[in-house]
Structures are given as C-alpha cells and as structure tokens.
Coordinates of C-alpha atoms and ligand atoms in Angstrom, one line a residue:
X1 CA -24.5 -27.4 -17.0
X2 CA -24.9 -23.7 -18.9
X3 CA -26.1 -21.0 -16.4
X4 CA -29.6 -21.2 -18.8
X5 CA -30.4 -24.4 -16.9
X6 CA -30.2 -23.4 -13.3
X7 CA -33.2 -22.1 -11.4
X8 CA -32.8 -18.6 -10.6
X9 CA -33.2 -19.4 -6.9
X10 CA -30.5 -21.5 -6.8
X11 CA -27.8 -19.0 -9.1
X12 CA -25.2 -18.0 -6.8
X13 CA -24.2 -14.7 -6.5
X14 CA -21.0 -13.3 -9.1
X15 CA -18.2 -12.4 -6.9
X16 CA -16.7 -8.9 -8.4
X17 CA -14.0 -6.9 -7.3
X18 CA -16.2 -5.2 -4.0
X19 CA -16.4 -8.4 -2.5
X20 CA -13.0 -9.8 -0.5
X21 CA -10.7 -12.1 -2.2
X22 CA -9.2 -14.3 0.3
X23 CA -10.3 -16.8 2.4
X24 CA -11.0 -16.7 6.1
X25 CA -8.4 -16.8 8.3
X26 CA -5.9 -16.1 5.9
X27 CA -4.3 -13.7 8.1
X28 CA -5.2 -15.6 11.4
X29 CA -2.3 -15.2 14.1
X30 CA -0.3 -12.3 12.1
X31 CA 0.1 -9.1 13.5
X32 CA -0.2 -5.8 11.2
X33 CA 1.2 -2.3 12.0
X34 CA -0.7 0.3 9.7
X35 CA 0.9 3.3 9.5
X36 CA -2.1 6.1 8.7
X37 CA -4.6 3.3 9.6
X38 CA -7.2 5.6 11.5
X39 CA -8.3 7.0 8.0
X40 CA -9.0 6.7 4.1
X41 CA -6.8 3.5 2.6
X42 CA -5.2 2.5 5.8
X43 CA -8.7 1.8 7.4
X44 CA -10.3 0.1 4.7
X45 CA -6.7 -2.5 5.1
X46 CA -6.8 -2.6 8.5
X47 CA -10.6 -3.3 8.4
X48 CA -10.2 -6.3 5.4
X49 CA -6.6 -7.4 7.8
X50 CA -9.0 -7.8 10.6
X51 CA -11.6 -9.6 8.5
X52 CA -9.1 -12.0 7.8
X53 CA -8.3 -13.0 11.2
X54 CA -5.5 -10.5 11.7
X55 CA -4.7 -8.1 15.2
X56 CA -4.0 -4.5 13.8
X57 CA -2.0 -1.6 14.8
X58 CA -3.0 1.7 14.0
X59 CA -1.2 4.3 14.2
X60 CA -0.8 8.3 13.0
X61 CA -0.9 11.5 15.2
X62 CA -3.9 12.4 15.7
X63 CA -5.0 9.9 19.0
X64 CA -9.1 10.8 18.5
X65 CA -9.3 10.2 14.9
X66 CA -7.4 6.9 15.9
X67 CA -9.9 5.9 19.1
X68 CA -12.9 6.6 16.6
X69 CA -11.7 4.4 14.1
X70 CA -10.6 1.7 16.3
X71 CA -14.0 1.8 18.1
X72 CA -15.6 1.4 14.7
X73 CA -13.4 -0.9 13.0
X74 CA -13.8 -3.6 16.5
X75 CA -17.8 -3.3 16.4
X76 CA -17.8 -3.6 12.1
X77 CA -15.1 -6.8 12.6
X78 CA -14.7 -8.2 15.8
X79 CA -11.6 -7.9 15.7
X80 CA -8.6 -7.0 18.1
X81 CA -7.4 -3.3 17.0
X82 CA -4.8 -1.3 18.9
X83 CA -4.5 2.4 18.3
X84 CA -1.6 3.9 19.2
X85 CA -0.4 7.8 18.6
X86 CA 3.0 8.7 16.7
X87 CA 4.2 11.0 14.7
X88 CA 6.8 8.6 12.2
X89 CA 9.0 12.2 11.7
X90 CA 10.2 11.3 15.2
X91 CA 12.4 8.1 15.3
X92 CA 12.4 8.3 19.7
X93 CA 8.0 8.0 18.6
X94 CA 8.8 5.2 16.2
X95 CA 10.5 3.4 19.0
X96 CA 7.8 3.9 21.3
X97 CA 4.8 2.4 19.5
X98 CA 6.7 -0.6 18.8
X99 CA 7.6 -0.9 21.9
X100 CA 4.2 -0.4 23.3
X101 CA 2.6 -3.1 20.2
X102 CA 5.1 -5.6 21.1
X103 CA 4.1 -5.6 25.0
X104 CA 0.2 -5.9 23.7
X105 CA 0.4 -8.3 21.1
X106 CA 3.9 -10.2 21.8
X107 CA 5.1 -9.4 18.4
X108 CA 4.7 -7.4 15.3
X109 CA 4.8 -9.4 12.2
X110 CA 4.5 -6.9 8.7
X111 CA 4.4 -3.3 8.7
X112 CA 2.1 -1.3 6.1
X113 CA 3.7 2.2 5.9
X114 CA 0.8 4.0 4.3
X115 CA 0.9 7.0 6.1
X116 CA 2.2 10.6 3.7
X117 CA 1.4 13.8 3.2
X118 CA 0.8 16.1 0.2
X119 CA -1.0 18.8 -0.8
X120 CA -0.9 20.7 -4.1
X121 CA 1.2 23.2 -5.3
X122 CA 3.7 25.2 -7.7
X123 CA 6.8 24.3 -6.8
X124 CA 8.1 27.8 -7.1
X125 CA 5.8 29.1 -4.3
X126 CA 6.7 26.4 -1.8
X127 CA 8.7 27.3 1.2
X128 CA 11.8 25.4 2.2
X129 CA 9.7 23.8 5.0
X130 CA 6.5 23.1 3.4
X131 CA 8.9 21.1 0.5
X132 CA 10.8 19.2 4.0
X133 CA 7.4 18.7 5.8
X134 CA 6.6 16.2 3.1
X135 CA 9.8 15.2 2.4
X136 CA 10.0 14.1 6.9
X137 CA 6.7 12.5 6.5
X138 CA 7.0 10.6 3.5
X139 CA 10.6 9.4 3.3
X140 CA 11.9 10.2 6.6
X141 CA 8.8 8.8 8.3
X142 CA 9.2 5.3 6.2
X143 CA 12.9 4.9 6.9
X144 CA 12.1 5.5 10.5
X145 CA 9.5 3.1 10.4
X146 CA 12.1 0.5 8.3
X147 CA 14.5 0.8 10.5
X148 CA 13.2 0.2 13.4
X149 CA 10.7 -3.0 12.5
X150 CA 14.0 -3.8 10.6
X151 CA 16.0 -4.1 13.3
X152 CA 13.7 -5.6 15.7
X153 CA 12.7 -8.6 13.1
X154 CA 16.4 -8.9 12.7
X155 CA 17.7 -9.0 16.2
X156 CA 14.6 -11.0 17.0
X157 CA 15.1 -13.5 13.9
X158 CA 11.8 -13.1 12.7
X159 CA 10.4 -13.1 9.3
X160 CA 8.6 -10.3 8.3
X161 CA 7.2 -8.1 5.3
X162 CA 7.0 -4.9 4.4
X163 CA 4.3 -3.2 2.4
X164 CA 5.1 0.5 1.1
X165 CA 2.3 2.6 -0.5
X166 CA 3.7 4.7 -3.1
X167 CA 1.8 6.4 -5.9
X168 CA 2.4 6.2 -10.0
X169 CA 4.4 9.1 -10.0
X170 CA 6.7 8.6 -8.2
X171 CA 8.1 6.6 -11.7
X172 CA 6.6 8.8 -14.0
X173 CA 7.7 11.9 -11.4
X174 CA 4.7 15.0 -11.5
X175 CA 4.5 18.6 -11.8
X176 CA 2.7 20.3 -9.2
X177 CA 3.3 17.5 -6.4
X178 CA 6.9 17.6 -6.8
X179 CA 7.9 17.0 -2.9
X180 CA 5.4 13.9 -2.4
X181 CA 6.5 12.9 -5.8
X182 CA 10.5 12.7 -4.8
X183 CA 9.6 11.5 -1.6
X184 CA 7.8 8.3 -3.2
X185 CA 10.6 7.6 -5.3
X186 CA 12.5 7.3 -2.2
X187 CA 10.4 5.0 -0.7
X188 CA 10.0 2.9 -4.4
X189 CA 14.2 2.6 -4.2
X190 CA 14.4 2.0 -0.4
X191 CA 11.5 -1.3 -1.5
X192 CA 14.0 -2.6 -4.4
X193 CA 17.1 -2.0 -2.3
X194 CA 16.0 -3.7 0.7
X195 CA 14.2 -6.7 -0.6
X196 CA 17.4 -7.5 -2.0
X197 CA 19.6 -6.6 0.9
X198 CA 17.3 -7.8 3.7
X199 CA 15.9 -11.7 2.0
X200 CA 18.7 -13.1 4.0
X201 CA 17.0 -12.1 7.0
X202 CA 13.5 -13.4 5.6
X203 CA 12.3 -9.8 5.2
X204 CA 9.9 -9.5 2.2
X205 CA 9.9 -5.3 0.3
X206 CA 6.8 -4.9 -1.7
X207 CA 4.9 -1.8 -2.9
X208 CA 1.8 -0.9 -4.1
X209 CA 1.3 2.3 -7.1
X210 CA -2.5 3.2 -6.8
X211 CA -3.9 5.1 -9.4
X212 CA -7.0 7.2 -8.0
X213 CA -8.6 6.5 -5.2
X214 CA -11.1 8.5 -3.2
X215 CA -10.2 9.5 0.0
X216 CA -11.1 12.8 2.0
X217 CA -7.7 13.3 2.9
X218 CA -6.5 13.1 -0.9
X219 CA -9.2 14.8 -2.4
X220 CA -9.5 17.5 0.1
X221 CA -5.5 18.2 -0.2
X222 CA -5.3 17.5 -4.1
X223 CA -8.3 18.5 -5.6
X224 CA -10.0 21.2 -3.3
X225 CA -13.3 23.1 -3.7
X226 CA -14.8 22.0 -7.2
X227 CA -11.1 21.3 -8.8
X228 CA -12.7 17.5 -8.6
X229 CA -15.8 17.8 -11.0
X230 CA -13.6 20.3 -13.3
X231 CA -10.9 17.6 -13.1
X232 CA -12.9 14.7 -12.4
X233 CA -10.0 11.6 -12.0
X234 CA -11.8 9.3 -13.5
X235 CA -11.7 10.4 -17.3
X236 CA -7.8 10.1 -17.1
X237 CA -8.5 6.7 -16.3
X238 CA -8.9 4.3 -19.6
X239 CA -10.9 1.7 -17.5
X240 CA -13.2 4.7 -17.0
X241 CA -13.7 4.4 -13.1
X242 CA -11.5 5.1 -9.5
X243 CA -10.3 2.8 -7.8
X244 CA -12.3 1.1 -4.5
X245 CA -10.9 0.6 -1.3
X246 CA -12.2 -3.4 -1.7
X247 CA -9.9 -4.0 -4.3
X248 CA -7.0 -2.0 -3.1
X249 CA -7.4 -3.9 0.3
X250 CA -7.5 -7.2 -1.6
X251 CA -4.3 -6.9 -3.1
X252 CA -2.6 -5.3 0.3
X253 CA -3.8 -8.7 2.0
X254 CA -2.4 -11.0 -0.6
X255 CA 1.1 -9.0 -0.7
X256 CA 1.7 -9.1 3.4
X257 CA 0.2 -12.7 3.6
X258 CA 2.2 -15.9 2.8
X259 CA 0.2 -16.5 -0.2
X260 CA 2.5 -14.0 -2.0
X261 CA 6.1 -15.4 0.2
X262 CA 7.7 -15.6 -2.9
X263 CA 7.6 -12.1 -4.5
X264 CA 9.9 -9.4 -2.9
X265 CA 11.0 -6.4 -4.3
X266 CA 7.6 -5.8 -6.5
X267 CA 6.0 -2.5 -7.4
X268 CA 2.3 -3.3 -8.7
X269 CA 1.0 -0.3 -10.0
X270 CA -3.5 -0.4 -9.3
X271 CA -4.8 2.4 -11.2
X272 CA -6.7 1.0 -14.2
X273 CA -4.1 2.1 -16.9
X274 CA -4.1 5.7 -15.6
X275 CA -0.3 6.3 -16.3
X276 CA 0.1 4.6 -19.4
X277 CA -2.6 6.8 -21.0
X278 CA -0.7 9.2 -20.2
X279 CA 2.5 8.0 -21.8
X280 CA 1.7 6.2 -24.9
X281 CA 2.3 8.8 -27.8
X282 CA -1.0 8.1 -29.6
X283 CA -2.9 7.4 -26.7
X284 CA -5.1 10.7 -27.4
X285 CA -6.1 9.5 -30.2
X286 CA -9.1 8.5 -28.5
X287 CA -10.7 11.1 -29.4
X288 CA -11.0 10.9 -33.1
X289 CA -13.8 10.3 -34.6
X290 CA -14.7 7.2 -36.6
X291 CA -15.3 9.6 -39.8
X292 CA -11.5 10.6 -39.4
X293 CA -10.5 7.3 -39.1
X294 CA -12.5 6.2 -42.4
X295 CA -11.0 9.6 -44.6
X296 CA -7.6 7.5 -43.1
X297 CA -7.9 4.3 -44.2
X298 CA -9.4 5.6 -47.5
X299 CA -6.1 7.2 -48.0
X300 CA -3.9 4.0 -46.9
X301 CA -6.5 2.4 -49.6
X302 CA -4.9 4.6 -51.9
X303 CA -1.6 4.0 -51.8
X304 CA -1.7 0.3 -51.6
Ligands
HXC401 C1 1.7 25.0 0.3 C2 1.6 24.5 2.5 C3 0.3 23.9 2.4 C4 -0.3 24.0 1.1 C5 0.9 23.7 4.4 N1 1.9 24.3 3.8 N2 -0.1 23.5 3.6 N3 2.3 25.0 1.5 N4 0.4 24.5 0.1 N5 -1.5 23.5 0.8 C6 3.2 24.7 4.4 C7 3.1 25.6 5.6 O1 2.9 26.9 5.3 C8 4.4 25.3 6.4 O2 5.4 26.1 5.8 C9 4.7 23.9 6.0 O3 3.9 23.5 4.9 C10 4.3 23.0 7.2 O4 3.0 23.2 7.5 P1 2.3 22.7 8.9 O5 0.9 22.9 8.9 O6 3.1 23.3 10.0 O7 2.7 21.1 8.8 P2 2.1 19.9 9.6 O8 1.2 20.3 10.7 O9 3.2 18.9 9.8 O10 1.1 19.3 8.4 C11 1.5 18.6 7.3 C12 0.7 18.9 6.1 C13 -0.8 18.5 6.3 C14 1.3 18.1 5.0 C15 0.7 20.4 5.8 O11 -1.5 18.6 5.1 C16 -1.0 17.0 6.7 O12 -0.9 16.7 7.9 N6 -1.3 16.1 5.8 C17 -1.4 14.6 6.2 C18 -2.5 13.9 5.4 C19 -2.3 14.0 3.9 O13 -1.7 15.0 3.4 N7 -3.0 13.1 3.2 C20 -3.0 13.1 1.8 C21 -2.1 11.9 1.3 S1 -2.6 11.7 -0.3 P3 6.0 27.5 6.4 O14 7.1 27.9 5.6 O15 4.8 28.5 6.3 O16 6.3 27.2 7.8 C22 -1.4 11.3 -1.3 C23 -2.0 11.0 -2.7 C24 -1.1 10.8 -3.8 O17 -0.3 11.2 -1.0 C25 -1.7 10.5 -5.2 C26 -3.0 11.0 -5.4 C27 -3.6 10.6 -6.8
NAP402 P1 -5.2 10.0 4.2 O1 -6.5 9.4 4.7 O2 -5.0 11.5 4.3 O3 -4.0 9.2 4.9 C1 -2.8 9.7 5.3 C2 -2.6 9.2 6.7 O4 -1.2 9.6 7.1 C3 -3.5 9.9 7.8 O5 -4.1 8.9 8.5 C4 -2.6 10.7 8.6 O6 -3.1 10.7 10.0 C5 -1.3 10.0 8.5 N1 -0.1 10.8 8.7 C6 0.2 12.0 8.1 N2 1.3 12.5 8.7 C7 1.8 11.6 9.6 C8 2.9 11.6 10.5 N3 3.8 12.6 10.5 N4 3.0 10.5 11.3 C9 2.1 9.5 11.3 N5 1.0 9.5 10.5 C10 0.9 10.5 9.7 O7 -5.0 9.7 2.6 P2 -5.1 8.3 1.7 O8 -5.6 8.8 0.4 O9 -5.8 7.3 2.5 O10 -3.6 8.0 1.5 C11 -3.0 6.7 2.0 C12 -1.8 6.4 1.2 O11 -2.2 6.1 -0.1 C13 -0.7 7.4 1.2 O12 0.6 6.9 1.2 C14 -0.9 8.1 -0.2 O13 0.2 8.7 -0.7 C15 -1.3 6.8 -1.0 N6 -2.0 7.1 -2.2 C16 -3.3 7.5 -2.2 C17 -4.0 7.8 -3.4 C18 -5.4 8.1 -3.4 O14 -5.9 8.4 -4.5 N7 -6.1 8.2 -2.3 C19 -3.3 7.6 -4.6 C20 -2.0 7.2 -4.6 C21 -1.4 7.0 -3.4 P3 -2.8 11.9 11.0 O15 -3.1 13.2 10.4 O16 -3.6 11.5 12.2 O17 -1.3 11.9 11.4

C-alpha cells in the first residue's frame, strides 16, 4: 500500500532520532553505574537506562546536584535511581560507592564512566596542577573506576561491560584542550587494551567519540560568554546540526545491553562528520562557488 492511500488519521507517526530506539525492557534486571550521572550526558543515559527497565547508579561529587537529579529522574521514569557521592580521584571513594551500590542493589552489572573535566586553555599558561587536575579526573578517575568494577566482576565471576566516553580528539589530539585531550587517549587505549585482555573474564570495553553536544557543563567550560555564537559548533559539523542527548542515549543503551554482546573493543565516533571535515584535505572546498567550479571544468574541457 503507498503512504498516498492511507487515511491521514490512521498514518502512524515517523520515528526519528529524538524518539528511543530500543524496546521496553531491554535493560530490565541490569544494574548501571553512571559515573557524572547527576548532569548533562550522564543524565539523559541514566534517564533512557531507566526507561528501559534498568536500576541506575549515579554518582559524582557534588551530593545535591545528585539528590535533585535523582528526585527528578524517579518522578520523570519511575524508575529505581541511587545517588551516591564520590570523587573517582580517590580510589578508598571508588571502593566505597561500590560497596554501598552492591549492598542496595545486590550487584552492579556495567559501569558508564562518563564523568571528566576540562576547561579551555593555552597550554603554556596552565599550571602543573591545573594540567594533573584533569589528567586525576579523566584518566586516573577511569582507571580507578576499572579497576575496581574489574576486580569485583572478576572475583565475583560476573559478566560485565564497560562503556568509556571519550571525545574525537583524543585521536585526532587538540590544541587548546591538550590535558583532557591526553587524558582521553588514555582512556581510548585502556578500552582496546582491556577488551582484549579482560574477554576471558566476559568483560565487554566499548567507547563512545561524540562530536558536539550541548551541555552546560561543556559549553560553560569550553565555550564561555559569547565564544558559542562567535564559534557556534554546529557549522564545523557537515551534517549541519549538534548532536541530541536522545541519540547519544540510544547508542549508550545498545552498547551496555546484550543486543551489542558481541562487539568489544569498539570506538564509535557520534559527531555528524565533525572530525573528518576537518581532516580531508579538500574538505574546505566547500566553500567555492559553483562559478569557480564551472571556470574549472571549462579548463579540464580544454585539455581533453
Ligand atoms: C586554567 C584552571 C581553570 C581554567 C581551574 N584551573 N580552572 N586553569 N583555566 N579555566 C586551575 C586552578 O587554578 C588550579 O590550579 C587547578 O586548575 C585546579 O583547580 P580547582 O578548582 O582546585 O580544581 P577542582 O575543584 O578539582 O575542579 C576541577 C575543574 C572544574 C576541572 C577545575 O572545572 C570541574 O570540576 N569540572 C568538572 C566538570 C567539567 O569540566 N565538565 C566538562 C566536561 S566536557 P592552581 O595551580 O591555581 O592550583 C568535556 C567535553 C569534551 O570533556 C569535548 C567537547 C566538544
Ligand atoms: P558535564 O555535565 O560537566 O559532566 C561531567 C560530570 O563529571 C559532572 O556530572 C561532574 O559532576 C562529574 N565529575 C567531574 N569531576 C568528577 C570527579 N572528580 N569525580 C566524580 N565525578 C566528577 O559535561 P558533559 O558534557 O555531560 O560531559 C559528559 C561526558 O561526555 C564527558 O566524559 C565529556 O568529556 C564527554 N563529552 C562531552 C561532549 C559534549 O559536547 N558535551 C563532547 C565530547 C565528549 P560533579 O561536579 O558533581 O563531580
């Protein structure tokens, strides 16, 4: 039947890439530890991991920003959401919350370390400790966080996966982000390595690369006052758009469910072709104009 034929009334509605991908209860009886899960992309997981049936551990430092978003992420899913406060820097902290999510839930199941820290800078006028306070939060924070599920699920024999948000540079590297940016390629190795060295134990390493996504912690800390309209994100971006949280959260619940048990070691970069403009050597050529492109082929015409 062509879509010509069918009464408007009874047209169902297009799903798009706002609406959730998986079906219910495809997370039903897991347990998720989100690192960073009281704000920006850590919320909007946790909130689509409760949506699918999942109990959710959120976790960062800051205990009221974490008791707001629980409270809000319970009455928006009706789900079972435990906040708990810990600084990942601090391996004895680390230790702690699992403890403490263990003895509420019975078990933890996959871990999505999502939690960093950046903020914007020439290298040159960084301070030995403003370059290690990223470096402790964003590598030092995962690999306390990995070592401690790690050697729970191991000890335990459980299966579990990890999911490691890391950004596009930390492939390509970047100027002016150059801590977070060595950090994340820590974390992209520590995936490969482990998915490798830990499948014997049924412990699954994936990563995801966004590209831009709006955040007030991001955009507050990397593009301040009105460095956003003047660099607005989205022109760098060939697709022409950021990114939304729905879609981010979509491919987060396919990568820690069992829908995806058969990919390990994975970096999927979601950024709508961001990097690769940036790479391709003609990519710039965008910007000329159809009359150039004519006085071009009229030469090639030419020579032929
Ligand atoms: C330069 C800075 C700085 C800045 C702080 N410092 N802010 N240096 N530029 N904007 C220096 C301080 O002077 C100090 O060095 C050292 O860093 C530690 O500062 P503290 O305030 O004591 O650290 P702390 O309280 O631990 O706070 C960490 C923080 C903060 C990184 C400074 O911003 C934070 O908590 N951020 C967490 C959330 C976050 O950053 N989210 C964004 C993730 S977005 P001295 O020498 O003076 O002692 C992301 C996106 C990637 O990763 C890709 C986007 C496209
Ligand atoms: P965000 O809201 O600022 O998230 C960062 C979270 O990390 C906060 O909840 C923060 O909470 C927590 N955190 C910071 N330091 C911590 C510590 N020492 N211990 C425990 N938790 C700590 O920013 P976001 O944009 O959602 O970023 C989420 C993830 O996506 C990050 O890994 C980021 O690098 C990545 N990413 C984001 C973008 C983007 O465009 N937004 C692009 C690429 C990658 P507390 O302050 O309460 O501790």
């Amino acid at each position: 039947m062509d879509g010509q034929s069918v009464p408007s009334s009874e047209k169902t509605k297009l799903m798009s890439y706002l609406d959730g991908m998986l079906r219910d209860d495809a997370l039903k009886g897991k347990v998720i530890l989100v690192s960073g899960g009281g704000t920006g992309l850590g919320k909007s997981m946790a909130a689509y991991f409760l949506t699918l049936g999942a109990k959710v551990v959120i976790s960062s430092r800051k205990m009221d920003v974490l008791d707001k978003a629980a409270a809000e992420l319970k009455a928006s899913t009706n789900g079972e959401v435990l906040p708990l406060a810990c600084d990942i820097r601090e391996i004895e902290q680390v230790h702690a919350m699992l403890r403490d999510a263990v003895s509420h839930f019975g078990q933890v199941d996959i871990v999505v370390n999502n939690a960093a820290a950046n903020f914007i800078s020439p290298t040159e006028r960084l301070s030995a400790n403003a370059f290690h306070t990223i470096l402790d939060i964003v590598l030092k924070g995962t690999a306390n966080m990995t070592l401690a599920v790690g050697k729970y699920w191991i000890e335990a024999k459980l299966p579990g996966v990890f999911l490691n948000i890391v950004t596009t540079y930390a492939f390509t590297g970047s100027a002016y982000v150059v801590p977070s940016a060595a950090a994340k390629a820590g974390v992209l190795a520590m995936t490969r390595s482990l998915a490798v060295e830990w499948a014997k134990y049924k412990i699954r390493c994936n990563a995801i690369a966004p590209g831009p996504f709006p955040t007030e912690g991001a955009w507050a800390r990397l593009l301040p006052g009105d460095l956003a309209t003047k660099f607005d994100p989205a022109n760098k971006v060939p697709l022409g758009r950021v990114g939304e949280h729905q879609e981010l959260a979509n491919l987060a619940a396919y990568l820690v469910s069992d829908f995806s048990a058969y990919m390990t070691g994975e970096i999927i970069t979601l950024d709508g072709g961001e990097w690769l403009k940036g790479a391709g050597q003609f990519n710039g050529f965008d910007a000329v104009p159809g009359q150039l492109w004519d006085q071009m082929q009229a030469i090639r015409g030419k020579k032929q």
